[in-house]
mmCIF file of N, CA, C and O in Angstrom:
data_model
loop_
_atom_site.group_PDB
_atom_site.id
_atom_site.type_symbol
_atom_site.label_atom_id
_atom_site.label_comp_id
_atom_site.label_asym_id
_atom_site.label_seq_id
_atom_site.Cartn_x
_atom_site.Cartn_y
_atom_site.Cartn_z
ATOM 1 N N THR A 1 40.256 20.000 2.124
ATOM 2 C CA THR A 1 40.447 21.331 2.663
ATOM 3 C C THR A 1 39.979 21.372 4.113
ATOM 4 O O THR A 1 39.326 20.454 4.614
ATOM 5 N N HIS A 2 40.301 22.460 4.744
ATOM 6 C CA HIS A 2 39.932 22.643 6.150
ATOM 7 C C HIS A 2 38.410 22.622 6.328
ATOM 8 O O HIS A 2 37.885 22.032 7.281
ATOM 9 N N PHE A 3 37.673 23.246 5.391
ATOM 10 C CA PHE A 3 36.219 23.328 5.510
ATOM 11 C C PHE A 3 35.564 21.959 5.317
ATOM 12 O O PHE A 3 34.599 21.627 6.011
ATOM 13 N N GLU A 4 36.074 21.168 4.384
ATOM 14 C CA GLU A 4 35.516 19.826 4.178
ATOM 15 C C GLU A 4 35.713 18.966 5.416
ATOM 16 O O GLU A 4 34.831 18.232 5.833
ATOM 17 N N ARG A 5 36.926 19.014 5.997
ATOM 18 C CA ARG A 5 37.217 18.233 7.214
ATOM 19 C C ARG A 5 36.323 18.698 8.368
ATOM 20 O O ARG A 5 35.773 17.889 9.099
ATOM 21 N N ALA A 6 36.170 19.989 8.516
ATOM 22 C CA ALA A 6 35.327 20.525 9.586
ATOM 23 C C ALA A 6 33.879 20.091 9.405
ATOM 24 O O ALA A 6 33.182 19.773 10.375
ATOM 25 N N ASN A 7 33.419 20.037 8.171
ATOM 26 C CA ASN A 7 32.048 19.598 7.906
ATOM 27 C C ASN A 7 31.874 18.122 8.236
ATOM 28 O O ASN A 7 30.854 17.712 8.795
ATOM 29 N N LYS A 8 32.870 17.286 7.922
ATOM 30 C CA LYS A 8 32.792 15.862 8.264
ATOM 31 C C LYS A 8 32.745 15.662 9.767
ATOM 32 O O LYS A 8 31.976 14.847 10.277
ATOM 33 N N VAL A 9 33.535 16.408 10.496
ATOM 34 C CA VAL A 9 33.531 16.322 11.962
ATOM 35 C C VAL A 9 32.175 16.782 12.496
ATOM 36 O O VAL A 9 31.602 16.169 13.394
ATOM 37 N N ARG A 10 31.650 17.864 11.942
ATOM 38 C CA ARG A 10 30.346 18.371 12.386
ATOM 39 C C ARG A 10 29.259 17.324 12.195
ATOM 40 O O ARG A 10 28.436 17.084 13.077
ATOM 41 N N ILE A 11 29.269 16.638 11.046
ATOM 42 C CA ILE A 11 28.254 15.618 10.764
ATOM 43 C C ILE A 11 28.432 14.415 11.688
ATOM 44 O O ILE A 11 27.461 13.861 12.198
ATOM 45 N N GLU A 12 29.685 14.013 11.963
ATOM 46 C CA GLU A 12 29.929 12.872 12.840
ATOM 47 C C GLU A 12 29.479 13.152 14.266
ATOM 48 O O GLU A 12 29.029 12.260 14.963
ATOM 49 N N GLU A 13 29.584 14.392 14.707
ATOM 50 C CA GLU A 13 29.232 14.751 16.077
ATOM 51 C C GLU A 13 27.792 15.224 16.211
ATOM 52 O O GLU A 13 27.356 15.580 17.297
ATOM 53 N N LEU A 14 27.063 15.242 15.133
ATOM 54 C CA LEU A 14 25.695 15.730 15.147
ATOM 55 C C LEU A 14 24.809 14.804 15.962
ATOM 56 O O LEU A 14 24.841 13.584 15.813
ATOM 57 N N THR A 15 24.024 15.347 16.828
ATOM 58 C CA THR A 15 23.088 14.559 17.631
ATOM 59 C C THR A 15 21.669 14.907 17.198
ATOM 60 O O THR A 15 21.428 15.906 16.507
ATOM 61 N N THR A 16 20.725 14.094 17.650
ATOM 62 C CA THR A 16 19.334 14.373 17.301
ATOM 63 C C THR A 16 18.866 15.671 17.931
ATOM 64 O O THR A 16 18.023 16.364 17.367
ATOM 65 N N LYS A 17 19.395 16.001 19.109
ATOM 66 C CA LYS A 17 18.993 17.258 19.746
ATOM 67 C C LYS A 17 19.445 18.440 18.908
ATOM 68 O O LYS A 17 18.689 19.377 18.675
ATOM 69 N N LYS A 18 20.687 18.388 18.427
ATOM 70 C CA LYS A 18 21.196 19.484 17.599
ATOM 71 C C LYS A 18 20.445 19.564 16.272
ATOM 72 O O LYS A 18 20.294 20.639 15.704
ATOM 73 N N ALA A 19 20.005 18.421 15.767
ATOM 74 C CA ALA A 19 19.299 18.392 14.488
ATOM 75 C C ALA A 19 17.837 18.787 14.626
ATOM 76 O O ALA A 19 17.146 18.966 13.635
ATOM 77 N N GLY A 20 17.333 18.909 15.862
ATOM 78 C CA GLY A 20 15.949 19.328 16.075
ATOM 79 C C GLY A 20 14.967 18.192 16.221
ATOM 80 O O GLY A 20 13.765 18.396 16.208
ATOM 81 N N PHE A 21 15.468 16.949 16.403
ATOM 82 C CA PHE A 21 14.579 15.797 16.531
ATOM 83 C C PHE A 21 14.481 15.284 17.963
ATOM 84 O O PHE A 21 14.063 14.163 18.196
ATOM 85 N N HIS A 22 14.892 16.081 18.960
ATOM 86 C CA HIS A 22 14.955 15.588 20.328
ATOM 87 C C HIS A 22 13.582 15.284 20.927
ATOM 88 O O HIS A 22 13.493 14.566 21.913
ATOM 89 N N TYR A 23 12.497 15.784 20.366
ATOM 90 C CA TYR A 23 11.159 15.471 20.861
ATOM 91 C C TYR A 23 10.404 14.511 19.944
ATOM 92 O O TYR A 23 9.222 14.278 20.120
ATOM 93 N N ALA A 24 11.075 13.935 18.968
ATOM 94 C CA ALA A 24 10.389 13.111 17.972
ATOM 95 C C ALA A 24 9.714 11.897 18.590
ATOM 96 O O ALA A 24 8.597 11.536 18.222
ATOM 97 N N ASN A 25 10.330 11.231 19.531
ATOM 98 C CA ASN A 25 9.744 10.028 20.132
ATOM 99 C C ASN A 25 8.735 10.341 21.213
ATOM 100 O O ASN A 25 8.079 9.446 21.724
ATOM 101 N N ALA A 26 8.617 11.592 21.612
ATOM 102 C CA ALA A 26 7.682 11.964 22.670
ATOM 103 C C ALA A 26 6.295 12.286 22.128
ATOM 104 O O ALA A 26 5.394 12.566 22.905
ATOM 105 N N THR A 27 6.125 12.239 20.844
ATOM 106 C CA THR A 27 4.827 12.586 20.276
ATOM 107 C C THR A 27 3.831 11.458 20.468
ATOM 108 O O THR A 27 4.189 10.305 20.677
ATOM 109 N N THR A 28 2.568 11.795 20.417
ATOM 110 C CA THR A 28 1.506 10.792 20.510
ATOM 111 C C THR A 28 0.756 10.788 19.185
ATOM 112 O O THR A 28 0.590 11.837 18.555
ATOM 113 N N PRO A 29 0.289 9.619 18.765
ATOM 114 C CA PRO A 29 -0.431 9.574 17.484
ATOM 115 C C PRO A 29 -1.774 10.291 17.584
ATOM 116 O O PRO A 29 -2.366 10.392 18.658
ATOM 117 N N ALA A 30 -2.236 10.768 16.472
ATOM 118 C CA ALA A 30 -3.531 11.438 16.419
ATOM 119 C C ALA A 30 -4.634 10.416 16.655
ATOM 120 O O ALA A 30 -4.515 9.254 16.272
ATOM 121 N N PRO A 31 -5.732 10.827 17.294
ATOM 122 C CA PRO A 31 -6.831 9.885 17.505
ATOM 123 C C PRO A 31 -7.465 9.502 16.174
ATOM 124 O O PRO A 31 -7.433 10.285 15.220
ATOM 125 N N PRO A 32 -8.032 8.310 16.095
ATOM 126 C CA PRO A 32 -8.650 7.902 14.824
ATOM 127 C C PRO A 32 -9.863 8.763 14.492
ATOM 128 O O PRO A 32 -10.568 9.232 15.387
ATOM 129 N N ALA A 33 -10.076 8.965 13.231
ATOM 130 C CA ALA A 33 -11.223 9.758 12.778
ATOM 131 C C ALA A 33 -12.505 8.962 12.980
ATOM 132 O O ALA A 33 -12.510 7.736 12.881
ATOM 133 N N PRO A 34 -13.598 9.651 13.271
ATOM 134 C CA PRO A 34 -14.861 8.926 13.436
ATOM 135 C C PRO A 34 -15.303 8.328 12.104
ATOM 136 O O PRO A 34 -14.990 8.870 11.038
ATOM 137 N N PRO A 35 -16.012 7.211 12.158
ATOM 138 C CA PRO A 35 -16.463 6.601 10.900
ATOM 139 C C PRO A 35 -17.456 7.508 10.184
ATOM 140 O O PRO A 35 -18.224 8.223 10.802
ATOM 141 N N ILE A 36 -17.394 7.472 8.867
ATOM 142 C CA ILE A 36 -18.281 8.300 8.053
ATOM 143 C C ILE A 36 -19.457 7.445 7.599
ATOM 144 O O ILE A 36 -19.278 6.389 7.004
ATOM 145 N N THR A 37 -20.634 7.915 7.897
ATOM 146 C CA THR A 37 -21.828 7.221 7.418
ATOM 147 C C THR A 37 -22.412 8.055 6.288
ATOM 148 O O THR A 37 -22.666 9.249 6.459
ATOM 149 N N PRO A 38 -22.587 7.459 5.135
ATOM 150 C CA PRO A 38 -23.096 8.235 4.004
ATOM 151 C C PRO A 38 -24.537 8.666 4.220
ATOM 152 O O PRO A 38 -25.352 7.922 4.743
ATOM 153 N N ASN A 39 -24.831 9.882 3.856
ATOM 154 C CA ASN A 39 -26.180 10.418 3.930
ATOM 155 C C ASN A 39 -26.683 10.538 2.496
ATOM 156 O O ASN A 39 -26.473 11.537 1.824
ATOM 157 N N HIS A 40 -27.315 9.479 2.023
ATOM 158 C CA HIS A 40 -27.731 9.427 0.618
ATOM 159 C C HIS A 40 -28.802 10.464 0.288
ATOM 160 O O HIS A 40 -28.830 10.996 -0.812
ATOM 161 N N GLN A 41 -29.680 10.758 1.249
ATOM 162 C CA GLN A 41 -30.714 11.758 0.969
ATOM 163 C C GLN A 41 -30.073 13.115 0.718
ATOM 164 O O GLN A 41 -30.436 13.823 -0.210
ATOM 165 N N TYR A 42 -29.114 13.476 1.547
ATOM 166 C CA TYR A 42 -28.433 14.758 1.362
ATOM 167 C C TYR A 42 -27.635 14.759 0.063
ATOM 168 O O TYR A 42 -27.669 15.716 -0.698
ATOM 169 N N ALA A 43 -26.920 13.652 -0.188
ATOM 170 C CA ALA A 43 -26.104 13.581 -1.399
ATOM 171 C C ALA A 43 -26.965 13.688 -2.648
ATOM 172 O O ALA A 43 -26.612 14.377 -3.607
ATOM 173 N N ASN A 44 -28.109 13.016 -2.675
ATOM 174 C CA ASN A 44 -28.995 13.072 -3.834
ATOM 175 C C ASN A 44 -29.624 14.446 -3.997
ATOM 176 O O ASN A 44 -29.914 14.877 -5.109
ATOM 177 N N ALA A 45 -29.830 15.164 -2.880
ATOM 178 C CA ALA A 45 -30.392 16.508 -2.971
ATOM 179 C C ALA A 45 -29.363 17.477 -3.534
ATOM 180 O O ALA A 45 -29.692 18.372 -4.307
ATOM 181 N N VAL A 46 -28.101 17.294 -3.152
ATOM 182 C CA VAL A 46 -27.049 18.187 -3.624
ATOM 183 C C VAL A 46 -26.683 17.885 -5.069
ATOM 184 O O VAL A 46 -26.539 18.778 -5.889
ATOM 185 N N MET A 47 -26.528 16.590 -5.386
ATOM 186 C CA MET A 47 -26.146 16.189 -6.739
ATOM 187 C C MET A 47 -26.974 14.969 -7.123
ATOM 188 O O MET A 47 -26.616 13.839 -6.797
ATOM 189 N N PRO A 48 -28.107 15.184 -7.766
ATOM 190 C CA PRO A 48 -28.952 14.048 -8.127
ATOM 191 C C PRO A 48 -28.223 13.095 -9.073
ATOM 192 O O PRO A 48 -27.442 13.525 -9.915
ATOM 193 N N PRO A 49 -28.443 11.797 -8.899
ATOM 194 C CA PRO A 49 -27.773 10.832 -9.774
ATOM 195 C C PRO A 49 -28.234 10.997 -11.217
ATOM 196 O O PRO A 49 -29.390 11.300 -11.485
ATOM 197 N N THR A 50 -27.304 10.814 -12.114
ATOM 198 C CA THR A 50 -27.619 10.939 -13.535
ATOM 199 C C THR A 50 -27.163 9.677 -14.251
ATOM 200 O O THR A 50 -26.251 8.986 -13.814
ATOM 201 N N ALA A 51 -27.801 9.410 -15.344
ATOM 202 C CA ALA A 51 -27.415 8.258 -16.170
ATOM 203 C C ALA A 51 -26.200 8.654 -17.002
ATOM 204 O O ALA A 51 -26.025 9.821 -17.344
ATOM 205 N N PRO A 52 -25.342 7.697 -17.331
ATOM 206 C CA PRO A 52 -24.199 8.034 -18.184
ATOM 207 C C PRO A 52 -24.687 8.500 -19.549
ATOM 208 O O PRO A 52 -25.761 8.119 -20.003
ATOM 209 N N PRO A 53 -23.919 9.346 -20.191
ATOM 210 C CA PRO A 53 -24.356 9.850 -21.497
ATOM 211 C C PRO A 53 -24.494 8.713 -22.501
ATOM 212 O O PRO A 53 -23.725 7.758 -22.483
ATOM 213 N N ALA A 54 -25.490 8.828 -23.330
ATOM 214 C CA ALA A 54 -25.727 7.803 -24.350
ATOM 215 C C ALA A 54 -24.725 7.955 -25.484
ATOM 216 O O ALA A 54 -24.282 9.057 -25.803
ATOM 217 N N ALA A 55 -24.363 6.853 -26.068
ATOM 218 C CA ALA A 55 -23.451 6.882 -27.211
ATOM 219 C C ALA A 55 -24.148 7.552 -28.389
ATOM 220 O O ALA A 55 -25.361 7.438 -28.553
ATOM 221 N N PRO A 56 -23.423 8.259 -29.203
ATOM 222 C CA PRO A 56 -24.030 8.904 -30.374
ATOM 223 C C PRO A 56 -24.693 7.874 -31.289
ATOM 224 O O PRO A 56 -24.257 6.735 -31.378
ATOM 225 N N THR A 57 -25.732 8.298 -31.953
ATOM 226 C CA THR A 57 -26.459 7.378 -32.829
ATOM 227 C C THR A 57 -25.872 7.336 -34.236
ATOM 228 O O THR A 57 -26.226 6.472 -35.013
ATOM 229 N N THR A 58 -25.012 8.273 -34.561
ATOM 230 C CA THR A 58 -24.381 8.246 -35.882
ATOM 231 C C THR A 58 -22.886 7.998 -35.713
ATOM 232 O O THR A 58 -22.311 8.276 -34.675
ATOM 233 N N ASP A 59 -22.270 7.456 -36.740
ATOM 234 C CA ASP A 59 -20.832 7.207 -36.712
ATOM 235 C C ASP A 59 -20.120 8.494 -37.096
ATOM 236 O O ASP A 59 -20.202 8.947 -38.231
ATOM 237 N N ALA A 60 -19.426 9.071 -36.134
ATOM 238 C CA ALA A 60 -18.707 10.311 -36.399
ATOM 239 C C ALA A 60 -17.397 9.995 -37.105
ATOM 240 O O ALA A 60 -16.647 9.121 -36.687
ATOM 241 N N THR A 61 -17.156 10.676 -38.188
ATOM 242 C CA THR A 61 -15.913 10.494 -38.934
ATOM 243 C C THR A 61 -15.282 11.855 -39.179
ATOM 244 O O THR A 61 -15.952 12.885 -39.139
ATOM 245 N N ILE A 62 -14.002 11.817 -39.432
ATOM 246 C CA ILE A 62 -13.278 13.038 -39.747
ATOM 247 C C ILE A 62 -12.208 12.695 -40.768
ATOM 248 O O ILE A 62 -11.637 11.611 -40.730
ATOM 249 N N LYS A 63 -11.976 13.610 -41.698
ATOM 250 C CA LYS A 63 -10.904 13.413 -42.684
ATOM 251 C C LYS A 63 -9.715 14.254 -42.238
ATOM 252 O O LYS A 63 -9.832 15.464 -42.050
ATOM 253 N N VAL A 64 -8.581 13.592 -42.077
ATOM 254 C CA VAL A 64 -7.359 14.270 -41.670
ATOM 255 C C VAL A 64 -6.576 14.617 -42.925
ATOM 256 O O VAL A 64 -6.229 13.729 -43.707
ATOM 257 N N ASP A 65 -6.286 15.873 -43.101
ATOM 258 C CA ASP A 65 -5.570 16.379 -44.281
ATOM 259 C C ASP A 65 -6.229 15.919 -45.574
ATOM 260 O O ASP A 65 -5.555 15.730 -46.587
ATOM 261 N N ASN A 66 -7.534 15.687 -45.547
ATOM 262 C CA ASN A 66 -8.306 15.232 -46.703
ATOM 263 C C ASN A 66 -7.781 13.927 -47.295
ATOM 264 O O ASN A 66 -8.026 13.619 -48.445
ATOM 265 N N LEU A 67 -7.033 13.158 -46.517
ATOM 266 C CA LEU A 67 -6.480 11.891 -47.003
ATOM 267 C C LEU A 67 -6.967 10.703 -46.178
ATOM 268 O O LEU A 67 -7.399 9.705 -46.728
ATOM 269 N N VAL A 68 -6.865 10.798 -44.878
ATOM 270 C CA VAL A 68 -7.163 9.669 -43.992
ATOM 271 C C VAL A 68 -8.499 9.898 -43.309
ATOM 272 O O VAL A 68 -8.732 10.947 -42.719
ATOM 273 N N THR A 69 -9.377 8.909 -43.390
ATOM 274 C CA THR A 69 -10.644 8.989 -42.683
ATOM 275 C C THR A 69 -10.469 8.315 -41.330
ATOM 276 O O THR A 69 -10.019 7.170 -41.248
ATOM 277 N N MET A 70 -10.816 9.046 -40.260
ATOM 278 C CA MET A 70 -10.715 8.493 -38.912
ATOM 279 C C MET A 70 -12.117 8.397 -38.331
ATOM 280 O O MET A 70 -13.009 9.172 -38.654
ATOM 281 N N PHE A 71 -12.296 7.426 -37.453
ATOM 282 C CA PHE A 71 -13.594 7.145 -36.854
ATOM 283 C C PHE A 71 -13.517 7.412 -35.360
ATOM 284 O O PHE A 71 -12.497 7.168 -34.728
ATOM 285 N N TYR A 72 -14.618 7.904 -34.794
ATOM 286 C CA TYR A 72 -14.617 8.344 -33.403
ATOM 287 C C TYR A 72 -15.376 7.372 -32.501
ATOM 288 O O TYR A 72 -16.489 6.967 -32.786
ATOM 289 N N CYS A 73 -14.730 7.007 -31.392
ATOM 290 C CA CYS A 73 -15.374 6.241 -30.317
ATOM 291 C C CYS A 73 -15.355 7.144 -29.095
ATOM 292 O O CYS A 73 -14.302 7.663 -28.718
ATOM 293 N N TRP A 74 -16.492 7.342 -28.450
ATOM 294 C CA TRP A 74 -16.557 8.278 -27.338
ATOM 295 C C TRP A 74 -15.748 7.812 -26.147
ATOM 296 O O TRP A 74 -15.406 8.591 -25.277
ATOM 297 N N THR A 75 -15.363 6.534 -26.059
ATOM 298 C CA THR A 75 -14.522 6.039 -24.981
ATOM 299 C C THR A 75 -13.043 6.114 -25.350
ATOM 300 O O THR A 75 -12.218 6.494 -24.537
ATOM 301 N N HIS A 76 -12.706 5.760 -26.572
ATOM 302 C CA HIS A 76 -11.307 5.631 -26.973
ATOM 303 C C HIS A 76 -10.799 6.756 -27.860
ATOM 304 O O HIS A 76 -9.609 6.817 -28.153
ATOM 305 N N GLY A 77 -11.669 7.620 -28.335
ATOM 306 C CA GLY A 77 -11.232 8.726 -29.174
ATOM 307 C C GLY A 77 -11.154 8.332 -30.644
ATOM 308 O O GLY A 77 -11.857 7.435 -31.106
ATOM 309 N N LEU A 78 -10.282 9.010 -31.384
ATOM 310 C CA LEU A 78 -10.164 8.777 -32.820
ATOM 311 C C LEU A 78 -9.331 7.537 -33.126
ATOM 312 O O LEU A 78 -8.370 7.234 -32.426
ATOM 313 N N GLY A 79 -9.721 6.820 -34.171
ATOM 314 C CA GLY A 79 -8.974 5.661 -34.636
ATOM 315 C C GLY A 79 -9.234 5.431 -36.112
ATOM 316 O O GLY A 79 -10.135 6.027 -36.703
ATOM 317 N N ARG A 80 -8.460 4.553 -36.705
ATOM 318 C CA ARG A 80 -8.600 4.283 -38.137
ATOM 319 C C ARG A 80 -9.513 3.101 -38.435
ATOM 320 O O ARG A 80 -9.834 2.846 -39.569
ATOM 321 N N ASN A 81 -9.921 2.366 -37.431
ATOM 322 C CA ASN A 81 -10.734 1.178 -37.614
ATOM 323 C C ASN A 81 -12.192 1.572 -37.833
ATOM 324 O O ASN A 81 -12.863 2.043 -36.917
ATOM 325 N N ALA A 82 -12.712 1.348 -39.022
ATOM 326 C CA ALA A 82 -14.097 1.708 -39.339
ATOM 327 C C ALA A 82 -15.088 0.850 -38.567
ATOM 328 O O ALA A 82 -16.240 1.230 -38.384
ATOM 329 N N GLN A 83 -14.643 -0.325 -38.091
ATOM 330 C CA GLN A 83 -15.537 -1.215 -37.358
ATOM 331 C C GLN A 83 -15.631 -0.837 -35.878
ATOM 332 O O GLN A 83 -16.449 -1.367 -35.147
ATOM 333 N N HIS A 84 -14.752 0.064 -35.409
ATOM 334 C CA HIS A 84 -14.766 0.461 -34.001
ATOM 335 C C HIS A 84 -15.178 1.915 -33.893
ATOM 336 O O HIS A 84 -14.462 2.823 -34.279
ATOM 337 N N ASN A 85 -16.394 2.129 -33.397
ATOM 338 C CA ASN A 85 -16.895 3.469 -33.162
ATOM 339 C C ASN A 85 -17.735 3.436 -31.898
ATOM 340 O O ASN A 85 -17.779 2.430 -31.202
ATOM 341 N N SER A 86 -18.405 4.511 -31.580
ATOM 342 C CA SER A 86 -19.157 4.593 -30.324
ATOM 343 C C SER A 86 -20.262 3.545 -30.243
ATOM 344 O O SER A 86 -20.565 3.034 -29.162
ATOM 345 N N ARG A 87 -20.892 3.211 -31.373
ATOM 346 C CA ARG A 87 -21.979 2.210 -31.340
ATOM 347 C C ARG A 87 -21.471 0.808 -31.212
ATOM 348 O O ARG A 87 -22.108 -0.046 -30.597
ATOM 349 N N THR A 88 -20.297 0.498 -31.777
ATOM 350 C CA THR A 88 -19.812 -0.879 -31.796
ATOM 351 C C THR A 88 -18.781 -1.157 -30.713
ATOM 352 O O THR A 88 -18.293 -2.271 -30.612
ATOM 353 N N CYS A 89 -18.445 -0.171 -29.880
ATOM 354 C CA CYS A 89 -17.415 -0.349 -28.856
ATOM 355 C C CYS A 89 -17.817 -1.422 -27.862
ATOM 356 O O CYS A 89 -18.931 -1.413 -27.332
ATOM 357 N N LYS A 90 -16.935 -2.357 -27.596
ATOM 358 C CA LYS A 90 -17.224 -3.455 -26.676
ATOM 359 C C LYS A 90 -16.781 -3.144 -25.249
ATOM 360 O O LYS A 90 -17.072 -3.883 -24.329
ATOM 361 N N ASN A 91 -16.037 -2.067 -25.047
ATOM 362 C CA ASN A 91 -15.559 -1.680 -23.717
ATOM 363 C C ASN A 91 -15.899 -0.232 -23.389
ATOM 364 O O ASN A 91 -15.020 0.556 -23.120
ATOM 365 N N PRO A 92 -17.181 0.131 -23.382
ATOM 366 C CA PRO A 92 -17.515 1.519 -23.030
ATOM 367 C C PRO A 92 -17.225 1.749 -21.550
ATOM 368 O O PRO A 92 -17.429 0.876 -20.722
ATOM 369 N N LEU A 93 -16.737 2.909 -21.250
ATOM 370 C CA LEU A 93 -16.363 3.281 -19.880
ATOM 371 C C LEU A 93 -15.402 2.282 -19.410
ATOM 372 O O LEU A 93 -14.624 2.030 -18.862
#
């Protein structure tokens, strides 16, 4: 159609100035950010370091639909393996 042909001609004749990119190469990069030096005293005052939570001392279990017993590992969640729980987990965190 006439409109499709006109659009093809418009795209073929399009220049960077018409598209709004005529100043794109004239820009200068932003200066680098200054290096950050950690202030541990301030960081510890704002958020004191804490130890990771301890694993539960009992084996948490749950019965699903009163049929399946599932065992809980605080890292991996619920599973059917009675040998894998929070105390016996070999990959905590």
